[in-house]
């Protein structure tokens, strides 16, 4: 009997790897730039302001996930909302948010990807982003366990569009019905269901916590 799952697609952020909360990142960035000004800085307020601005209707007109230059420009603007308090803060936050060493794979990622590789299951990563997250995979030596990486800004499609999931299946040489999508976003990643893929949504988990990804290899092994 043929194996029911021959390929697995993973989201990247908060599925394979996590970054510390923005509130913590801005605190560390501020301390490097201006220790005195960083004292008493309200990282939670900064993070809330950035989050609100990033999802405002006027901001969403910019195709951040479809153009690397737009991504860089807009996130520098968004992270720079407190540059009047600490000059250069936005640029330092941006650098840290895109530093591969600042992204931490979840505990079961390496063992899960290795198990899928041994089982002959093809693995892809599908991410809505405007920067090359392959750098993170290479930094943590996970790139050798991934067959294909599809990034929205490179393929011109953004999840939850059916097209990006179908394109990922084609890249892996798998049919949608024999492919499992694993993600954390109930909107973007659940779009795989409309593309005909079985879909597993994992709970959000902080850096270092178990997000349940280890269940993927067991699910595939059990058909």
Coordinates of C-alpha atoms in Angstrom, one line a residue, residues 6-7 122 167-176 178:
X6 CA 4.8 11.6 0.8
X7 CA 5.6 15.3 1.5
X122 CA 10.0 15.3 0.9
X167 CA 3.1 25.4 -6.3
X168 CA 4.9 24.0 -3.2
X169 CA 3.4 20.6 -3.9
X170 CA 4.6 20.7 -7.5
X171 CA 8.1 21.7 -6.3
X172 CA 8.1 18.6 -4.1
X173 CA 6.7 16.4 -6.8
X174 CA 3.7 15.5 -4.6
X175 CA -0.1 15.7 -5.0
X176 CA -2.0 17.9 -2.6
X178 CA -0.6 13.2 -0.2

